[in-house]
XYZ file of C-alpha atoms in Angstrom:
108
model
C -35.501 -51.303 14.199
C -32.635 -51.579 16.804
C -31.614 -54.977 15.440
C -30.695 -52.919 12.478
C -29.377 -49.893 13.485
C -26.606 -52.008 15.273
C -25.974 -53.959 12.082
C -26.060 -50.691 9.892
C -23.493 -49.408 12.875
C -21.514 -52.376 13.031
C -21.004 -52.780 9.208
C -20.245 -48.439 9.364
C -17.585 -48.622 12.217
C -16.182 -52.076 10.599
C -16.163 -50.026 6.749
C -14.634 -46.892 8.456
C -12.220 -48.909 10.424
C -10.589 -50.269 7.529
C -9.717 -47.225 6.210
C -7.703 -46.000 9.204
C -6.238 -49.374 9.068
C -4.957 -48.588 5.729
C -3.434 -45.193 6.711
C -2.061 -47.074 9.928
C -0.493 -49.054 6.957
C 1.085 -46.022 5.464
C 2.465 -44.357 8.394
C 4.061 -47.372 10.317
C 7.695 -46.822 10.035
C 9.912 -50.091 9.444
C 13.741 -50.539 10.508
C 15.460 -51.527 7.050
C 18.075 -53.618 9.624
C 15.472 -55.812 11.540
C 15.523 -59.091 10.737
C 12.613 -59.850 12.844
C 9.694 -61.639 10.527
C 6.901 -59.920 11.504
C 6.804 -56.267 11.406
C 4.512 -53.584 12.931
C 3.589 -52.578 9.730
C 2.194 -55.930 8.773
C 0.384 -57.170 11.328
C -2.682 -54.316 11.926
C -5.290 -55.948 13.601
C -9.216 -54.449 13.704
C -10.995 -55.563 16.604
C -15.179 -56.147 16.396
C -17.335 -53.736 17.675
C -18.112 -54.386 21.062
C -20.905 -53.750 23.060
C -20.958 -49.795 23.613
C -20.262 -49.599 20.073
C -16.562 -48.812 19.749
C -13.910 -50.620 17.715
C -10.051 -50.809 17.772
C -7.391 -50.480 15.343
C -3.822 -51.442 16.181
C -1.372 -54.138 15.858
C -1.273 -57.498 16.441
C -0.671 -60.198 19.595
C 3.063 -60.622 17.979
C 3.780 -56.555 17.591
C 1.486 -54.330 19.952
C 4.021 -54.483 22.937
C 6.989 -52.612 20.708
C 4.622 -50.235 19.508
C 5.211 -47.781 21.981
C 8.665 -47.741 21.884
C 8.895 -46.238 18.539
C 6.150 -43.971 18.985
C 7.065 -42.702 22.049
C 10.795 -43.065 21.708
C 13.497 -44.130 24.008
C 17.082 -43.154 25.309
C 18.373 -43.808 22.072
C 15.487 -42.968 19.799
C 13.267 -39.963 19.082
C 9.643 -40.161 19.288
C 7.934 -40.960 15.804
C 4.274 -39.609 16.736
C 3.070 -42.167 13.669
C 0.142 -42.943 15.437
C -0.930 -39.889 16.889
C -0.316 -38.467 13.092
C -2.983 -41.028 11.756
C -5.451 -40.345 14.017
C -5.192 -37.044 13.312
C -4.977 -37.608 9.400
C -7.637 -40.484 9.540
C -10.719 -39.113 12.008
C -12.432 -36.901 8.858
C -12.453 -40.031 6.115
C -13.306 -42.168 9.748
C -16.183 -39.319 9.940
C -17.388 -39.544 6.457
C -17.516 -42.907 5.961
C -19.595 -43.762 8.603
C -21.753 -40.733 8.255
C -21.936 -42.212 4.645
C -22.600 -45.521 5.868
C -25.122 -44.802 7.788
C -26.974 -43.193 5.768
C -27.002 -45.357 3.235
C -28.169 -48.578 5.382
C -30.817 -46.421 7.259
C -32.109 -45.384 4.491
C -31.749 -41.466 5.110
């Protein structure tokens, strides 16, 4: 029984987790005059669930570090609050999808 309840979690936190990566996706902002390559907005990364169960949505090994930057702002840039606006806009769907999820592979 445990065995599965961790895979019925895992696959629930992994399904749900895609979703916020999607409206991550949506609320990324992008600077029309960088000519960087890779942009914030295209390199979301989902972590695996680890070992108390939790798993992490954010950006990539080539992006994370000016992530910050443009949430919080700087001298010469306002805050953006894109990421605290997805968590807020994502944790219901996040919610129902594993609540969904779980149900489903528990059998409930």
């Amino acid at each position: 029984m445990t065995k599965k309840e961790r895979t019925v979690r895992n696959r629930a936190l992994k399904t749900a987790a895609k979703a916020v990566a999607e409206k991550l996706k949506e609320n990324t902002p992008i600077d029309p005059n960088d000519n960087n390559e890779t942009h914030m907005k295209n390199d979301i990364a989902i972590s695996g669930v680890n070992q108390y169960g939790e798993i992490k949505v954010g950006y990539g090994k080539e992006t994370y570090w000016r992530a910050h930057f443009v949430e919080l702002g700087t001298i010469k840039q306002r805050p953006q609050h894109f990421i605290e606006r997805t968590e807020e806009e994502a944790r219901d769907e996040f919610l129902k999808i594993v609540q969904e999820e779980l149900r489903k592979g528990l059998g409930l």
